Amino acid sequence: MQEKKLHNASYRLLLSKFKEWLDILGYSTSAVSSYPRYINEYFCYLEDNEIKRLTDVTPVIVKQYYEQLSERPKKQSYGALSKSSLNQHQQALRKFNEYLKKHNTTAQPIHLKAERIHHYDVAKDILTLAEVKQLFEITDYSNPLARIRHRDKAMLVILYSCGLRINEAVHLDIKDILFDKELLYVRKGKNYKERYVPLNSYNLNVLEDYIYEGRPDFYQANTHESLFTGVSGTRLQNQTFRNRLREMIKATGNEDLIQKWITPHTLRHSIATHLLQQGADIDQIRQFLGHSSLETTQIYTHLLKHITE
């Protein structure tokens, strides 16, 4: 069963914005891929029933849609959809509703019995400035090895102070630190868009200490140009960034911090929120984060509002 093509222009735009929203908020790769796919099927159902606007959707229509889902065959194998698959479709629509509400758009009338869905509440996991300071301070004794401590602090500079996505951080090379210009060159930005991120004197000193005092002590560090290198002598990968961040968080002994769900992307959310709190211009934040549109950056105004409520 092939995936149906969506024709309604407004539905296509909504779908694109929804996927971008999931990506910006740091949802898993599987969620960013599957949720829009499920909503695409929902939109196609509305199209087939000549429903051209979401405001025309009623509880009966939603109920009929799920009845149709429970009866249709699987797309890649035989048999009907499992209860688990049906629940995933419901999760997708609930998450889509969350997106609509945060953008002041009328949500869909969902009144279906289902298991309570655990939502990744981004706002509650944003770090405070005091927590960020504590993370930086812990790098003075986050590991017995000096090279790891230097690398930990450099990671925080790149992920928080520079607001890079984890894939951008992974692909950094030493030459991308432009010390003379006080800039960080991001070559592997999202959709291969390049940008420059300003570096203050503190960030430059941290990166310089890591490059000249920490990095040379890693195995075979002189055989490649990647900024972040691991114990095996190769470019550091995403999972090591996540693991080291968790170790730093545990080392703080701060239970409030430990209880938060903090990922490299949370640090990016945090710096954007902090810049907004400090009165930075929203378009400057957009450029800093490498967003294509201002609408994407305005997600942080919603986060800030939620944090201060």
Coordinates of N, CA, C and O in Angstrom, one line a residue, residues 149-306:
R149 N 38.6 16.6 31.0 CA 38.0 17.8 31.6 C 38.1 19.0 30.7 O 37.1 19.7 30.5
H150 N 39.2 19.1 29.9 CA 39.3 20.1 28.9 C 38.2 19.9 27.8 O 37.6 20.9 27.4
R151 N 38.1 18.7 27.4 CA 37.1 18.4 26.4 C 35.7 18.7 26.9 O 34.8 19.2 26.1
D152 N 35.4 18.3 28.1 CA 34.0 18.5 28.7 C 33.7 20.0 28.6 O 32.6 20.4 28.2
K153 N 34.6 20.9 29.0 CA 34.3 22.3 29.0 C 34.2 22.9 27.6 O 33.3 23.7 27.3
A154 N 35.0 22.3 26.7 CA 34.9 22.8 25.3 C 33.5 22.3 24.7 O 32.9 23.1 23.9
M155 N 33.1 21.2 25.1 CA 31.7 20.7 24.6 C 30.7 21.7 25.1 O 29.8 22.0 24.3
L156 N 30.7 22.1 26.3 CA 29.7 23.0 26.9 C 29.7 24.3 26.1 O 28.7 24.9 25.8
V157 N 30.9 24.8 25.8 CA 31.1 26.0 25.0 C 30.4 25.9 23.6 O 29.6 26.8 23.2
I158 N 30.6 24.8 23.0 CA 30.1 24.6 21.6 C 28.6 24.4 21.7 O 27.8 24.9 20.9
L159 N 28.1 23.6 22.6 CA 26.7 23.2 22.7 C 25.8 24.3 23.3 O 24.7 24.5 22.9
Y160 N 26.3 24.9 24.4 CA 25.5 26.0 25.0 C 25.9 27.4 24.5 O 25.1 28.1 23.9
S161 N 27.2 27.8 24.8 CA 27.6 29.1 24.4 C 27.4 29.5 23.0 O 27.1 30.6 22.6
C162 N 27.7 28.5 22.1 CA 27.5 28.7 20.6 C 26.2 28.2 20.1 O 25.9 28.4 18.9
G163 N 25.5 27.4 20.9 CA 24.1 27.0 20.5 C 24.1 26.0 19.3 O 23.1 26.0 18.6
L164 N 25.1 25.2 19.1 CA 25.2 24.3 18.0 C 24.3 23.1 18.2 O 24.1 22.6 19.3
R165 N 23.7 22.6 17.1 CA 23.1 21.3 17.1 C 24.2 20.2 17.3 O 25.3 20.4 16.9
I166 N 23.8 19.1 17.8 CA 24.8 18.1 18.0 C 25.6 17.6 16.8 O 26.8 17.4 16.8
N167 N 24.8 17.5 15.7 CA 25.5 17.1 14.4 C 26.5 18.1 13.9 O 27.5 17.8 13.3
E168 N 26.2 19.4 14.2 CA 27.1 20.5 13.8 C 28.3 20.4 14.7 O 29.5 20.6 14.2
A169 N 28.2 20.1 15.9 CA 29.3 20.0 16.8 C 30.2 18.8 16.4 O 31.5 18.9 16.4
V170 N 29.6 17.7 16.1 CA 30.4 16.5 15.7 C 31.3 16.8 14.5 O 32.4 16.3 14.4
H171 N 30.8 17.6 13.6 CA 31.5 17.8 12.3 C 32.5 18.9 12.3 O 33.1 19.3 11.3
L172 N 32.7 19.6 13.5 CA 33.6 20.7 13.6 C 35.1 20.2 13.4 O 35.4 19.1 13.9
D173 N 35.9 20.9 12.7 CA 37.3 20.7 12.7 C 38.0 21.8 13.4 O 37.5 22.9 13.6
I174 N 39.3 21.6 13.7 CA 40.1 22.6 14.4 C 40.1 23.9 13.6 O 40.0 25.0 14.2
K175 N 40.2 23.8 12.3 CA 40.3 25.0 11.5 C 39.1 25.9 11.5 O 39.1 27.0 11.1
D176 N 38.0 25.3 12.0 CA 36.7 26.1 12.1 C 36.7 27.1 13.2 O 35.8 27.9 13.3
I177 N 37.6 26.9 14.1 CA 37.8 27.9 15.2 C 38.7 29.1 14.7 O 39.9 28.9 14.6
L178 N 38.1 30.2 14.3 CA 38.8 31.3 13.7 C 39.2 32.3 14.8 O 38.5 33.3 15.1
F179 N 40.3 31.9 15.5 CA 40.7 32.7 16.7 C 41.0 34.2 16.3 O 40.6 35.1 17.1
D180 N 41.6 34.5 15.2 CA 41.9 35.8 14.8 C 40.6 36.7 14.6 O 40.6 37.9 14.8
K181 N 39.5 36.0 14.1 CA 38.3 36.8 13.8 C 37.3 36.6 15.0 O 36.2 37.2 14.9
E182 N 37.6 35.8 16.0 CA 36.7 35.5 17.1 C 35.4 35.0 16.6 O 34.3 35.4 17.0
L183 N 35.5 34.0 15.7 CA 34.3 33.4 15.1 C 34.4 31.9 15.1 O 35.5 31.3 15.0
L184 N 33.3 31.2 15.1 CA 33.2 29.8 14.9 C 32.5 29.6 13.5 O 31.4 30.1 13.3
Y185 N 33.1 28.8 12.7 CA 32.6 28.6 11.3 C 31.8 27.2 11.4 O 32.4 26.2 11.6
V186 N 30.5 27.3 11.1 CA 29.7 26.0 11.1 C 29.5 25.6 9.7 O 28.7 26.2 8.9
R187 N 30.3 24.6 9.3 CA 30.2 24.1 7.9 C 29.1 23.1 7.7 O 28.5 23.1 6.6
K188 N 28.7 22.3 8.7 CA 27.7 21.3 8.5 C 26.4 21.7 9.2 O 25.9 20.9 10.0
G189 N 25.9 22.8 8.9 CA 24.6 23.2 9.4 C 23.5 22.5 8.9 O 23.7 21.7 7.9
K190 N 22.3 22.7 9.4 CA 21.1 22.0 9.0 C 20.9 22.3 7.5 O 21.0 23.5 7.1
N191 N 20.6 21.3 6.7 CA 20.4 21.5 5.2 C 21.6 22.1 4.6 O 21.5 22.8 3.6
Y192 N 22.8 21.8 5.2 CA 24.1 22.2 4.7 C 24.2 23.8 4.6 O 25.0 24.2 3.7
K193 N 23.5 24.5 5.4 CA 23.6 25.9 5.5 C 24.8 26.3 6.4 O 24.9 25.9 7.5
E194 N 25.7 27.2 5.8 CA 26.8 27.6 6.6 C 26.5 28.9 7.4 O 25.6 29.6 7.0
R195 N 27.2 29.1 8.5 CA 27.0 30.3 9.3 C 28.2 30.5 10.2 O 29.0 29.6 10.4
Y196 N 28.3 31.7 10.7 CA 29.4 32.0 11.7 C 28.8 32.4 13.0 O 27.8 33.1 13.1
V197 N 29.4 31.9 14.1 CA 28.9 32.2 15.4 C 30.0 32.9 16.2 O 31.1 32.5 16.2
P198 N 29.6 34.1 16.8 CA 30.7 34.8 17.5 C 31.2 34.1 18.8 O 30.4 33.4 19.4
L199 N 32.4 34.3 19.1 CA 33.1 33.7 20.2 C 33.6 34.8 21.1 O 34.4 35.7 20.7
N200 N 33.3 34.8 22.4 CA 33.8 35.9 23.3 C 35.2 35.4 23.8 O 35.6 34.2 23.6
S201 N 35.8 36.2 24.6 CA 37.2 35.8 25.1 C 37.2 34.6 26.0 O 38.1 33.8 25.9
Y202 N 36.1 34.4 26.8 CA 36.1 33.2 27.7 C 36.0 32.0 26.8 O 36.7 31.0 27.0
N203 N 35.1 32.0 25.8 CA 34.9 30.8 24.9 C 36.2 30.5 24.2 O 36.6 29.3 24.0
L204 N 36.8 31.5 23.7 CA 38.1 31.4 23.0 C 39.2 30.7 23.8 O 39.9 29.9 23.4
N205 N 39.2 31.2 25.1 CA 40.2 30.7 26.0 C 40.0 29.2 26.3 O 40.9 28.4 26.4
V206 N 38.7 28.8 26.5 CA 38.4 27.4 26.8 C 38.7 26.5 25.6 O 39.3 25.5 25.7
L207 N 38.4 27.0 24.4 CA 38.7 26.2 23.2 C 40.2 26.1 22.9 O 40.8 25.1 22.5
E208 N 40.9 27.2 23.2 CA 42.4 27.2 23.1 C 43.0 26.2 24.0 O 43.9 25.5 23.7
D209 N 42.6 26.2 25.3 CA 43.1 25.3 26.3 C 42.9 23.9 25.9 O 43.8 23.0 26.0
Y210 N 41.7 23.6 25.4 CA 41.4 22.2 24.9 C 42.3 21.8 23.7 O 42.9 20.7 23.7
I211 N 42.4 22.7 22.7 CA 43.1 22.3 21.5 C 44.6 22.1 21.8 O 45.2 21.2 21.2
Y212 N 45.2 23.0 22.7 CA 46.6 22.9 22.9 C 47.1 22.1 24.1 O 48.2 21.7 24.2
E213 N 46.1 22.0 25.1 CA 46.5 21.3 26.3 C 45.8 20.0 26.5 O 46.4 19.0 27.2
G214 N 44.6 19.8 26.0 CA 43.8 18.6 26.2 C 43.8 17.7 25.0 O 44.1 16.5 25.1
R215 N 43.5 18.2 23.9 CA 43.4 17.4 22.7 C 44.6 16.6 22.3 O 44.5 15.4 21.9
P216 N 45.8 17.2 22.4 CA 47.0 16.4 22.0 C 47.2 15.1 22.8 O 47.9 14.2 22.3
D217 N 46.6 15.0 24.0 CA 46.8 13.8 24.8 C 45.9 12.7 24.4 O 46.0 11.6 25.0
F218 N 45.0 12.9 23.5 CA 44.1 11.8 23.0 C 44.9 11.0 22.0 O 45.7 11.5 21.2
Y219 N 44.6 9.7 22.0 CA 45.2 8.7 21.1 C 45.0 9.2 19.6 O 43.9 9.4 19.2
Q220 N 46.2 9.2 18.9 CA 46.2 9.5 17.5 C 45.5 10.9 17.1 O 45.0 11.0 16.0
A221 N 45.5 11.8 18.1 CA 44.9 13.1 17.8 C 45.5 13.8 16.7 O 44.8 14.6 16.0
N222 N 46.8 13.6 16.4 CA 47.5 14.3 15.4 C 47.3 13.8 14.0 O 47.8 14.3 13.0
T223 N 46.5 12.7 13.9 CA 46.3 12.1 12.6 C 45.0 12.6 11.9 O 44.7 12.2 10.7
H224 N 44.2 13.4 12.5 CA 43.0 14.0 11.9 C 42.7 15.4 12.4 O 43.3 15.8 13.4
E225 N 41.8 16.1 11.8 CA 41.5 17.5 12.1 C 40.3 17.7 12.8 O 39.9 18.8 13.1
S226 N 39.5 16.6 13.2 CA 38.3 16.8 13.9 C 38.6 17.5 15.3 O 39.5 17.2 16.0
L227 N 37.7 18.5 15.6 CA 37.9 19.2 16.9 C 37.8 18.3 18.1 O 38.6 18.3 18.9
F228 N 36.7 17.5 18.1 CA 36.4 16.6 19.2 C 36.9 15.2 18.8 O 36.3 14.6 17.9
T229 N 37.8 14.7 19.6 CA 38.3 13.3 19.3 C 38.1 12.4 20.5 O 38.0 12.9 21.7
G230 N 38.0 11.1 20.3 CA 37.7 10.2 21.3 C 38.9 9.3 21.7 O 40.0 9.5 21.1
V231 N 38.7 8.4 22.6 CA 39.8 7.6 23.1 C 40.3 6.6 22.0 O 41.4 6.1 22.1
S232 N 39.5 6.4 21.0 CA 39.9 5.4 19.9 C 40.7 6.2 18.8 O 41.1 5.6 17.9
G233 N 40.8 7.5 19.0 CA 41.6 8.2 18.0 C 40.8 8.7 16.8 O 41.4 9.0 15.7
T234 N 39.5 8.7 16.9 CA 38.6 9.1 15.8 C 37.7 10.2 16.2 O 37.6 10.5 17.4
R235 N 37.0 10.7 15.2 CA 36.1 11.8 15.5 C 35.0 11.4 16.5 O 34.4 10.3 16.4
L236 N 34.8 12.2 17.5 CA 33.8 11.9 18.6 C 32.4 11.8 17.9 O 32.1 12.6 17.1
Q237 N 31.6 10.9 18.4 CA 30.3 10.7 17.8 C 29.2 11.2 18.8 O 29.5 11.5 20.0
N238 N 28.0 11.3 18.3 CA 26.9 11.9 19.0 C 26.7 11.3 20.4 O 26.5 12.0 21.4
Q239 N 26.7 9.9 20.5 CA 26.4 9.3 21.8 C 27.4 9.7 22.9 O 27.0 9.8 24.0
T240 N 28.7 9.9 22.5 CA 29.7 10.2 23.5 C 29.4 11.6 24.1 O 29.5 11.9 25.2
F241 N 28.9 12.5 23.2 CA 28.5 13.9 23.7 C 27.4 13.7 24.7 O 27.4 14.3 25.8
R242 N 26.4 12.9 24.4 CA 25.3 12.7 25.3 C 25.8 12.0 26.6 O 25.3 12.5 27.7
N243 N 26.6 11.0 26.5 CA 27.1 10.3 27.7 C 27.9 11.3 28.6 O 27.8 11.3 29.8
R244 N 28.8 12.1 28.0 CA 29.6 13.0 28.8 C 28.7 14.1 29.5 O 29.0 14.4 30.6
L245 N 27.7 14.5 28.8 CA 26.8 15.5 29.4 C 26.1 14.9 30.6 O 26.0 15.6 31.6
R246 N 25.6 13.7 30.5 CA 25.0 13.0 31.6 C 26.0 12.9 32.8 O 25.6 13.1 34.0
E247 N 27.2 12.6 32.5 CA 28.2 12.4 33.6 C 28.5 13.7 34.2 O 28.6 13.8 35.5
M248 N 28.5 14.8 33.5 CA 28.7 16.1 34.1 C 27.6 16.5 35.0 O 27.7 17.1 36.1
I249 N 26.4 16.2 34.5 CA 25.2 16.5 35.3 C 25.2 15.8 36.6 O 24.9 16.3 37.7
K250 N 25.5 14.5 36.5 CA 25.6 13.7 37.8 C 26.6 14.2 38.7 O 26.4 14.2 39.9
A251 N 27.7 14.6 38.2 CA 28.8 15.1 39.0 C 28.5 16.4 39.8 O 29.1 16.6 40.8
T252 N 27.5 17.1 39.4 CA 27.1 18.3 40.1 C 26.5 18.0 41.4 O 26.5 18.8 42.4
G253 N 25.8 16.8 41.5 CA 25.2 16.5 42.8 C 23.9 17.3 43.0 O 23.2 17.1 44.0
N254 N 23.5 18.1 42.0 CA 22.3 18.9 42.1 C 21.1 18.1 41.7 O 20.9 17.8 40.5
E255 N 20.3 17.7 42.6 CA 19.1 16.8 42.4 C 18.1 17.4 41.4 O 17.6 16.7 40.6
D256 N 17.9 18.7 41.5 CA 17.0 19.4 40.6 C 17.5 19.3 39.1 O 16.7 19.0 38.2
L257 N 18.8 19.4 39.0 CA 19.4 19.3 37.7 C 19.4 17.9 37.2 O 19.1 17.6 36.0
I258 N 19.7 17.0 38.0 CA 19.7 15.5 37.7 C 18.4 15.0 37.2 O 18.3 14.2 36.3
Q259 N 17.3 15.6 37.8 CA 16.0 15.1 37.5 C 15.5 15.7 36.2 O 14.5 15.2 35.6
K260 N 16.1 16.7 35.6 CA 15.7 17.2 34.3 C 16.2 16.2 33.2 O 17.2 15.5 33.4
W261 N 15.5 16.3 32.1 CA 15.9 15.5 30.9 C 16.7 16.4 30.0 O 16.2 17.1 29.2
I262 N 18.0 16.3 30.2 CA 18.9 17.3 29.6 C 19.7 16.5 28.5 O 20.4 15.6 28.7
T263 N 19.6 17.0 27.3 CA 20.3 16.5 26.1 C 21.1 17.6 25.5 O 21.0 18.8 25.9
P264 N 22.0 17.3 24.6 CA 22.7 18.4 23.9 C 21.8 19.5 23.3 O 22.1 20.7 23.4
H265 N 20.6 19.0 22.9 CA 19.7 20.0 22.3 C 19.0 20.9 23.4 O 18.6 22.0 23.1
T266 N 18.9 20.4 24.6 CA 18.4 21.2 25.7 C 19.3 22.4 25.9 O 18.8 23.5 26.3
L267 N 20.6 22.2 25.8 CA 21.6 23.3 25.9 C 21.3 24.4 24.9 O 21.4 25.6 25.2
R268 N 21.0 24.0 23.7 CA 20.7 24.9 22.6 C 19.4 25.6 22.9 O 19.3 26.9 22.8
H269 N 18.4 24.9 23.4 CA 17.1 25.6 23.8 C 17.4 26.6 25.0 O 16.9 27.7 25.0
S270 N 18.3 26.2 25.9 CA 18.6 27.0 27.0 C 19.3 28.4 26.6 O 18.9 29.4 27.1
I271 N 20.3 28.3 25.8 CA 21.0 29.5 25.4 C 20.0 30.4 24.6 O 20.0 31.7 24.8
A272 N 19.2 29.9 23.8 CA 18.2 30.7 23.0 C 17.2 31.4 24.0 O 16.9 32.6 23.8
T273 N 16.8 30.6 25.0 CA 15.8 31.2 26.0 C 16.5 32.3 26.8 O 15.9 33.3 27.1
H274 N 17.8 32.0 27.2 CA 18.5 33.0 28.0 C 18.8 34.3 27.2 O 18.7 35.4 27.8
L275 N 19.1 34.1 26.0 CA 19.3 35.3 25.1 C 18.0 36.2 25.0 O 18.1 37.4 25.1
L276 N 16.9 35.5 24.9 CA 15.6 36.2 24.8 C 15.3 36.9 26.1 O 14.8 38.0 26.1
Q277 N 15.6 36.2 27.2 CA 15.4 36.8 28.6 C 16.2 38.0 28.8 O 15.7 39.0 29.4
Q278 N 17.4 38.0 28.2 CA 18.3 39.2 28.3 C 18.0 40.3 27.3 O 18.8 41.3 27.3
G279 N 17.0 40.1 26.5 CA 16.6 41.2 25.7 C 17.2 41.2 24.3 O 17.1 42.2 23.5
A280 N 17.8 40.1 23.9 CA 18.4 40.0 22.5 C 17.3 40.1 21.5 O 16.1 39.6 21.7
D281 N 17.6 40.7 20.4 CA 16.7 40.8 19.2 C 16.4 39.4 18.7 O 17.3 38.6 18.5
I282 N 15.1 39.1 18.4 CA 14.7 37.8 17.9 C 15.4 37.4 16.6 O 15.7 36.3 16.4
D283 N 15.6 38.4 15.7 CA 16.3 38.1 14.5 C 17.7 37.8 14.7 O 18.3 36.9 13.9
Q284 N 18.4 38.4 15.6 CA 19.8 38.1 16.0 C 19.8 36.6 16.5 O 20.8 35.9 16.2
I285 N 18.9 36.2 17.3 CA 18.8 34.9 17.8 C 18.6 33.9 16.6 O 19.2 32.8 16.6
R286 N 17.8 34.3 15.7 CA 17.5 33.4 14.5 C 18.8 33.2 13.8 O 19.2 32.0 13.4
Q287 N 19.6 34.2 13.5 CA 20.9 34.1 12.8 C 21.9 33.3 13.7 O 22.6 32.4 13.1
F288 N 21.9 33.5 15.0 CA 22.8 32.8 15.9 C 22.5 31.3 15.8 O 23.4 30.4 15.8
L289 N 21.2 30.9 15.8 CA 20.8 29.5 15.8 C 20.9 28.9 14.4 O 20.8 27.6 14.3
G290 N 20.9 29.7 13.4 CA 20.9 29.2 12.0 C 19.6 28.8 11.5 O 19.4 27.9 10.7
H291 N 18.5 29.4 12.0 CA 17.1 29.1 11.5 C 16.9 29.8 10.2 O 17.3 30.9 10.0
S292 N 16.1 29.1 9.4 CA 15.8 29.7 8.0 C 14.7 30.8 8.2 O 14.7 31.8 7.4
S293 N 13.8 30.6 9.1 CA 12.7 31.5 9.2 C 12.5 32.0 10.6 O 12.9 31.3 11.6
L294 N 12.0 33.2 10.7 CA 11.8 33.9 12.1 C 10.7 33.1 12.8 O 10.8 33.0 14.1
E295 N 9.8 32.5 12.1 CA 8.7 31.8 12.8 C 9.3 30.7 13.6 O 8.8 30.4 14.7
T296 N 10.3 30.0 13.1 CA 10.9 28.9 13.9 C 11.5 29.4 15.2 O 11.3 28.8 16.2
T297 N 12.2 30.5 15.1 CA 12.8 31.1 16.3 C 11.8 31.5 17.3 O 12.0 31.5 18.5
Q298 N 10.6 31.9 16.9 CA 9.6 32.4 17.8 C 9.0 31.3 18.7 O 8.3 31.6 19.6
I299 N 9.4 30.1 18.4 CA 9.1 29.0 19.3 C 9.6 29.4 20.7 O 8.9 29.1 21.8
Y300 N 10.7 30.0 20.8 CA 11.3 30.3 22.1 C 10.5 31.4 22.9 O 10.7 31.5 24.1
T301 N 9.8 32.2 22.2 CA 8.9 33.1 22.9 C 7.8 32.4 23.7 O 7.4 32.7 24.8
H302 N 7.4 31.3 23.0 CA 6.4 30.4 23.7 C 7.0 29.7 24.9 O 6.4 29.6 26.0
L303 N 8.2 29.2 24.7 CA 8.9 28.6 25.8 C 9.1 29.5 27.0 O 8.9 29.2 28.2
L304 N 9.6 30.7 26.7 CA 9.8 31.7 27.7 C 8.5 32.1 28.5 O 8.6 32.2 29.7
K305 N 7.5 32.2 27.7 CA 6.2 32.5 28.4 C 5.8 31.4 29.3 O 5.3 31.7 30.4
H306 N 6.0 30.2 28.9 CA 5.6 29.0 29.7 C 6.5 29.0 31.0 O 6.0 28.6 32.1

